[in-house]
């Protein structure tokens, strides 16, 4: 299991996996962010929820088995 934390600063979304910074994706490139979340193991419905949460609060977290 891995813990993911996404933190948005303007258009840059920093992805931390188990507390370690792994990648930065562009929030303006909608598919880049969504594709990353799907590759981490989220379903399309979970991705929609997490993207919405990210845009409201500038942060979101989730745990997956990948």
mmCIF file of N, CA and C in Angstrom:
data_model
loop_
_atom_site.group_PDB
_atom_site.id
_atom_site.type_symbol
_atom_site.label_atom_id
_atom_site.label_comp_id
_atom_site.label_asym_id
_atom_site.label_seq_id
_atom_site.Cartn_x
_atom_site.Cartn_y
_atom_site.Cartn_z
ATOM 1 N N UNK A 1 0.848 -1.179 0.000
ATOM 2 C CA UNK A 1 0.000 0.000 0.000
ATOM 3 C C UNK A 1 0.892 1.241 0.000
ATOM 4 N N UNK A 2 0.462 2.223 -0.749
ATOM 5 C CA UNK A 2 1.195 3.484 -0.825
ATOM 6 C C UNK A 2 0.255 4.634 -0.500
ATOM 7 N N UNK A 3 0.785 5.615 0.197
ATOM 8 C CA UNK A 3 0.039 6.828 0.525
ATOM 9 C C UNK A 3 0.464 7.931 -0.430
ATOM 10 N N UNK A 4 -0.515 8.514 -1.118
ATOM 11 C CA UNK A 4 -0.278 9.595 -2.066
ATOM 12 C C UNK A 4 -0.825 10.883 -1.483
ATOM 13 N N UNK A 5 -0.057 11.950 -1.634
ATOM 14 C CA UNK A 5 -0.504 13.279 -1.244
ATOM 15 C C UNK A 5 -0.196 14.197 -2.419
ATOM 16 N N UNK A 6 -1.204 14.896 -2.912
ATOM 17 C CA UNK A 6 -1.048 15.828 -4.012
ATOM 18 C C UNK A 6 -1.257 17.233 -3.491
ATOM 19 N N UNK A 7 -0.329 18.110 -3.811
ATOM 20 C CA UNK A 7 -0.381 19.490 -3.351
ATOM 21 C C UNK A 7 -0.294 20.396 -4.578
ATOM 22 N N UNK A 8 -1.308 21.263 -4.721
ATOM 23 C CA UNK A 8 -1.366 22.149 -5.896
ATOM 24 C C UNK A 8 -0.869 23.535 -5.529
ATOM 25 N N UNK A 9 0.022 24.076 -6.356
ATOM 26 C CA UNK A 9 0.487 25.456 -6.252
ATOM 27 C C UNK A 9 0.357 26.055 -7.640
ATOM 28 N N UNK A 10 -0.694 26.827 -7.824
ATOM 29 C CA UNK A 10 -1.073 27.345 -9.142
ATOM 30 C C UNK A 10 -1.319 26.172 -10.080
ATOM 31 N N UNK A 11 -0.535 26.054 -11.145
ATOM 32 C CA UNK A 11 -0.808 24.955 -12.079
ATOM 33 C C UNK A 11 0.046 23.719 -11.807
ATOM 34 N N UNK A 12 1.014 23.834 -10.902
ATOM 35 C CA UNK A 12 1.886 22.692 -10.603
ATOM 36 C C UNK A 12 1.296 21.851 -9.474
ATOM 37 N N UNK A 13 1.225 20.545 -9.693
ATOM 38 C CA UNK A 13 0.754 19.622 -8.655
ATOM 39 C C UNK A 13 1.920 18.703 -8.294
ATOM 40 N N UNK A 14 2.413 18.872 -7.075
ATOM 41 C CA UNK A 14 3.513 18.041 -6.576
ATOM 42 C C UNK A 14 2.912 16.768 -5.993
ATOM 43 N N UNK A 15 3.434 15.623 -6.416
ATOM 44 C CA UNK A 15 2.945 14.334 -5.941
ATOM 45 C C UNK A 15 3.983 13.738 -4.985
ATOM 46 N N UNK A 16 3.523 13.414 -3.787
ATOM 47 C CA UNK A 16 4.350 12.752 -2.792
ATOM 48 C C UNK A 16 3.836 11.326 -2.625
ATOM 49 N N UNK A 17 4.731 10.359 -2.644
ATOM 50 C CA UNK A 17 4.362 8.970 -2.424
ATOM 51 C C UNK A 17 5.093 8.510 -1.176
ATOM 52 N N UNK A 18 4.316 8.123 -0.173
ATOM 53 C CA UNK A 18 4.870 7.733 1.123
ATOM 54 C C UNK A 18 5.779 8.820 1.679
ATOM 55 N N UNK A 19 5.385 10.098 1.462
ATOM 56 C CA UNK A 19 6.110 11.237 2.000
ATOM 57 C C UNK A 19 7.288 11.698 1.173
ATOM 58 N N UNK A 20 7.585 11.019 0.086
ATOM 59 C CA UNK A 20 8.740 11.355 -0.750
ATOM 60 C C UNK A 20 8.240 12.012 -2.042
ATOM 61 N N UNK A 21 8.763 13.206 -2.389
ATOM 62 C CA UNK A 21 8.338 13.828 -3.649
ATOM 63 C C UNK A 21 8.743 12.957 -4.836
ATOM 64 N N UNK A 22 7.781 12.662 -5.706
ATOM 65 C CA UNK A 22 8.028 11.760 -6.838
ATOM 66 C C UNK A 22 7.956 12.448 -8.190
ATOM 67 N N UNK A 23 6.956 13.298 -8.372
ATOM 68 C CA UNK A 23 6.742 13.890 -9.693
ATOM 69 C C UNK A 23 5.920 15.162 -9.528
ATOM 70 N N UNK A 24 6.048 16.043 -10.499
ATOM 71 C CA UNK A 24 5.187 17.219 -10.572
ATOM 72 C C UNK A 24 4.435 17.141 -11.891
ATOM 73 N N UNK A 25 3.114 17.297 -11.816
ATOM 74 C CA UNK A 25 2.292 17.286 -13.024
ATOM 75 C C UNK A 25 1.635 18.646 -13.176
ATOM 76 N N UNK A 26 1.203 18.962 -14.372
ATOM 77 C CA UNK A 26 0.597 20.245 -14.695
ATOM 78 C C UNK A 26 -0.915 20.149 -14.533
ATOM 79 N N UNK A 27 -1.463 20.910 -13.602
ATOM 80 C CA UNK A 27 -2.911 20.890 -13.357
ATOM 81 C C UNK A 27 -3.689 21.438 -14.546
ATOM 82 N N UNK A 28 -3.056 22.269 -15.355
ATOM 83 C CA UNK A 28 -3.738 22.800 -16.537
ATOM 84 C C UNK A 28 -3.875 21.751 -17.630
ATOM 85 N N UNK A 29 -3.051 20.737 -17.576
ATOM 86 C CA UNK A 29 -3.143 19.631 -18.514
ATOM 87 C C UNK A 29 -4.014 18.553 -17.864
ATOM 88 N N UNK A 30 -5.307 18.717 -17.986
ATOM 89 C CA UNK A 30 -6.269 17.892 -17.257
ATOM 90 C C UNK A 30 -5.981 16.395 -17.384
ATOM 91 N N UNK A 31 -5.664 15.951 -18.569
ATOM 92 C CA UNK A 31 -5.434 14.517 -18.770
ATOM 93 C C UNK A 31 -4.155 14.042 -18.094
ATOM 94 N N UNK A 32 -3.138 14.902 -18.017
ATOM 95 C CA UNK A 32 -1.893 14.510 -17.365
ATOM 96 C C UNK A 32 -2.152 14.170 -15.901
ATOM 97 N N UNK A 33 -2.884 15.014 -15.202
ATOM 98 C CA UNK A 33 -3.208 14.792 -13.791
ATOM 99 C C UNK A 33 -4.100 13.564 -13.634
ATOM 100 N N UNK A 34 -5.136 13.487 -14.426
ATOM 101 C CA UNK A 34 -6.066 12.358 -14.325
ATOM 102 C C UNK A 34 -5.399 11.030 -14.679
ATOM 103 N N UNK A 35 -4.579 11.031 -15.721
ATOM 104 C CA UNK A 35 -3.890 9.796 -16.108
ATOM 105 C C UNK A 35 -2.941 9.335 -15.010
ATOM 106 N N UNK A 36 -2.294 10.270 -14.343
ATOM 107 C CA UNK A 36 -1.407 9.888 -13.250
ATOM 108 C C UNK A 36 -2.206 9.218 -12.128
ATOM 109 N N UNK A 37 -3.354 9.792 -11.793
ATOM 110 C CA UNK A 37 -4.165 9.239 -10.714
ATOM 111 C C UNK A 37 -4.696 7.846 -11.077
ATOM 112 N N UNK A 38 -5.071 7.644 -12.330
ATOM 113 C CA UNK A 38 -5.519 6.323 -12.776
ATOM 114 C C UNK A 38 -4.357 5.330 -12.705
ATOM 115 N N UNK A 39 -3.163 5.764 -13.101
ATOM 116 C CA UNK A 39 -2.003 4.869 -13.057
ATOM 117 C C UNK A 39 -1.645 4.491 -11.617
ATOM 118 N N UNK A 40 -2.055 5.319 -10.654
ATOM 119 C CA UNK A 40 -1.816 5.022 -9.238
ATOM 120 C C UNK A 40 -2.850 4.036 -8.701
ATOM 121 N N UNK A 41 -3.924 3.801 -9.469
ATOM 122 C CA UNK A 41 -4.900 2.793 -9.066
ATOM 123 C C UNK A 41 -6.289 3.295 -8.736
ATOM 124 N N UNK A 42 -6.568 4.581 -8.990
ATOM 125 C CA UNK A 42 -7.908 5.106 -8.712
ATOM 126 C C UNK A 42 -8.867 4.811 -9.857
ATOM 127 N N UNK A 43 -10.130 4.648 -9.525
ATOM 128 C CA UNK A 43 -11.173 4.483 -10.535
ATOM 129 C C UNK A 43 -11.541 5.860 -11.091
ATOM 130 N N UNK A 44 -12.209 5.919 -12.236
ATOM 131 C CA UNK A 44 -12.618 7.223 -12.777
ATOM 132 C C UNK A 44 -13.469 8.036 -11.797
ATOM 133 N N UNK A 45 -14.352 7.400 -11.048
ATOM 134 C CA UNK A 45 -15.161 8.129 -10.063
ATOM 135 C C UNK A 45 -14.298 8.682 -8.934
ATOM 136 N N UNK A 46 -13.330 7.898 -8.490
ATOM 137 C CA UNK A 46 -12.420 8.368 -7.446
ATOM 138 C C UNK A 46 -11.561 9.525 -7.960
ATOM 139 N N UNK A 47 -11.127 9.439 -9.203
ATOM 140 C CA UNK A 47 -10.343 10.518 -9.800
ATOM 141 C C UNK A 47 -11.166 11.803 -9.819
ATOM 142 N N UNK A 48 -12.412 11.724 -10.260
ATOM 143 C CA UNK A 48 -13.273 12.913 -10.286
ATOM 144 C C UNK A 48 -13.388 13.544 -8.909
ATOM 145 N N UNK A 49 -13.599 12.723 -7.906
ATOM 146 C CA UNK A 49 -13.729 13.226 -6.536
ATOM 147 C C UNK A 49 -12.430 13.888 -6.062
ATOM 148 N N UNK A 50 -11.304 13.232 -6.305
ATOM 149 C CA UNK A 50 -10.012 13.750 -5.839
ATOM 150 C C UNK A 50 -9.600 15.016 -6.592
ATOM 151 N N UNK A 51 -9.882 15.099 -7.885
ATOM 152 C CA UNK A 51 -9.580 16.309 -8.644
ATOM 153 C C UNK A 51 -10.415 17.468 -8.117
ATOM 154 N N UNK A 52 -11.683 17.232 -7.849
ATOM 155 C CA UNK A 52 -12.552 18.265 -7.291
ATOM 156 C C UNK A 52 -12.002 18.738 -5.940
ATOM 157 N N UNK A 53 -11.651 17.801 -5.085
ATOM 158 C CA UNK A 53 -11.091 18.130 -3.769
ATOM 159 C C UNK A 53 -9.786 18.921 -3.914
ATOM 160 N N UNK A 54 -8.938 18.535 -4.849
ATOM 161 C CA UNK A 54 -7.673 19.220 -5.084
ATOM 162 C C UNK A 54 -7.902 20.673 -5.481
ATOM 163 N N UNK A 55 -8.871 20.919 -6.347
ATOM 164 C CA UNK A 55 -9.129 22.284 -6.793
ATOM 165 C C UNK A 55 -9.771 23.134 -5.707
ATOM 166 N N UNK A 56 -10.520 22.530 -4.804
ATOM 167 C CA UNK A 56 -11.140 23.281 -3.704
ATOM 168 C C UNK A 56 -10.166 23.603 -2.582
ATOM 169 N N UNK A 57 -9.318 22.641 -2.237
ATOM 170 C CA UNK A 57 -8.480 22.787 -1.044
ATOM 171 C C UNK A 57 -6.982 22.873 -1.339
ATOM 172 N N UNK A 58 -6.596 22.686 -2.585
ATOM 173 C CA UNK A 58 -5.191 22.662 -3.021
ATOM 174 C C UNK A 58 -4.417 21.450 -2.519
ATOM 175 N N UNK A 59 -5.109 20.475 -1.948
ATOM 176 C CA UNK A 59 -4.448 19.244 -1.516
ATOM 177 C C UNK A 59 -5.453 18.100 -1.496
ATOM 178 N N UNK A 60 -4.969 16.904 -1.712
ATOM 179 C CA UNK A 60 -5.789 15.715 -1.585
ATOM 180 C C UNK A 60 -4.872 14.537 -1.261
ATOM 181 N N UNK A 61 -5.428 13.524 -0.648
ATOM 182 C CA UNK A 61 -4.661 12.341 -0.268
ATOM 183 C C UNK A 61 -5.467 11.088 -0.583
ATOM 184 N N UNK A 62 -4.748 10.011 -0.870
ATOM 185 C CA UNK A 62 -5.393 8.720 -1.057
ATOM 186 C C UNK A 62 -4.362 7.619 -0.871
ATOM 187 N N UNK A 63 -4.861 6.425 -0.624
ATOM 188 C CA UNK A 63 -4.016 5.245 -0.439
ATOM 189 C C UNK A 63 -4.425 4.206 -1.462
ATOM 190 N N UNK A 64 -3.441 3.590 -2.095
ATOM 191 C CA UNK A 64 -3.720 2.519 -3.054
ATOM 192 C C UNK A 64 -2.763 1.359 -2.821
ATOM 193 N N UNK A 65 -3.090 0.243 -3.419
ATOM 194 C CA UNK A 65 -2.241 -0.932 -3.310
ATOM 195 C C UNK A 65 -1.096 -0.938 -4.297
ATOM 196 N N UNK A 66 -1.006 0.036 -5.171
ATOM 197 C CA UNK A 66 0.060 0.087 -6.187
ATOM 198 C C UNK A 66 1.243 0.863 -5.689
#
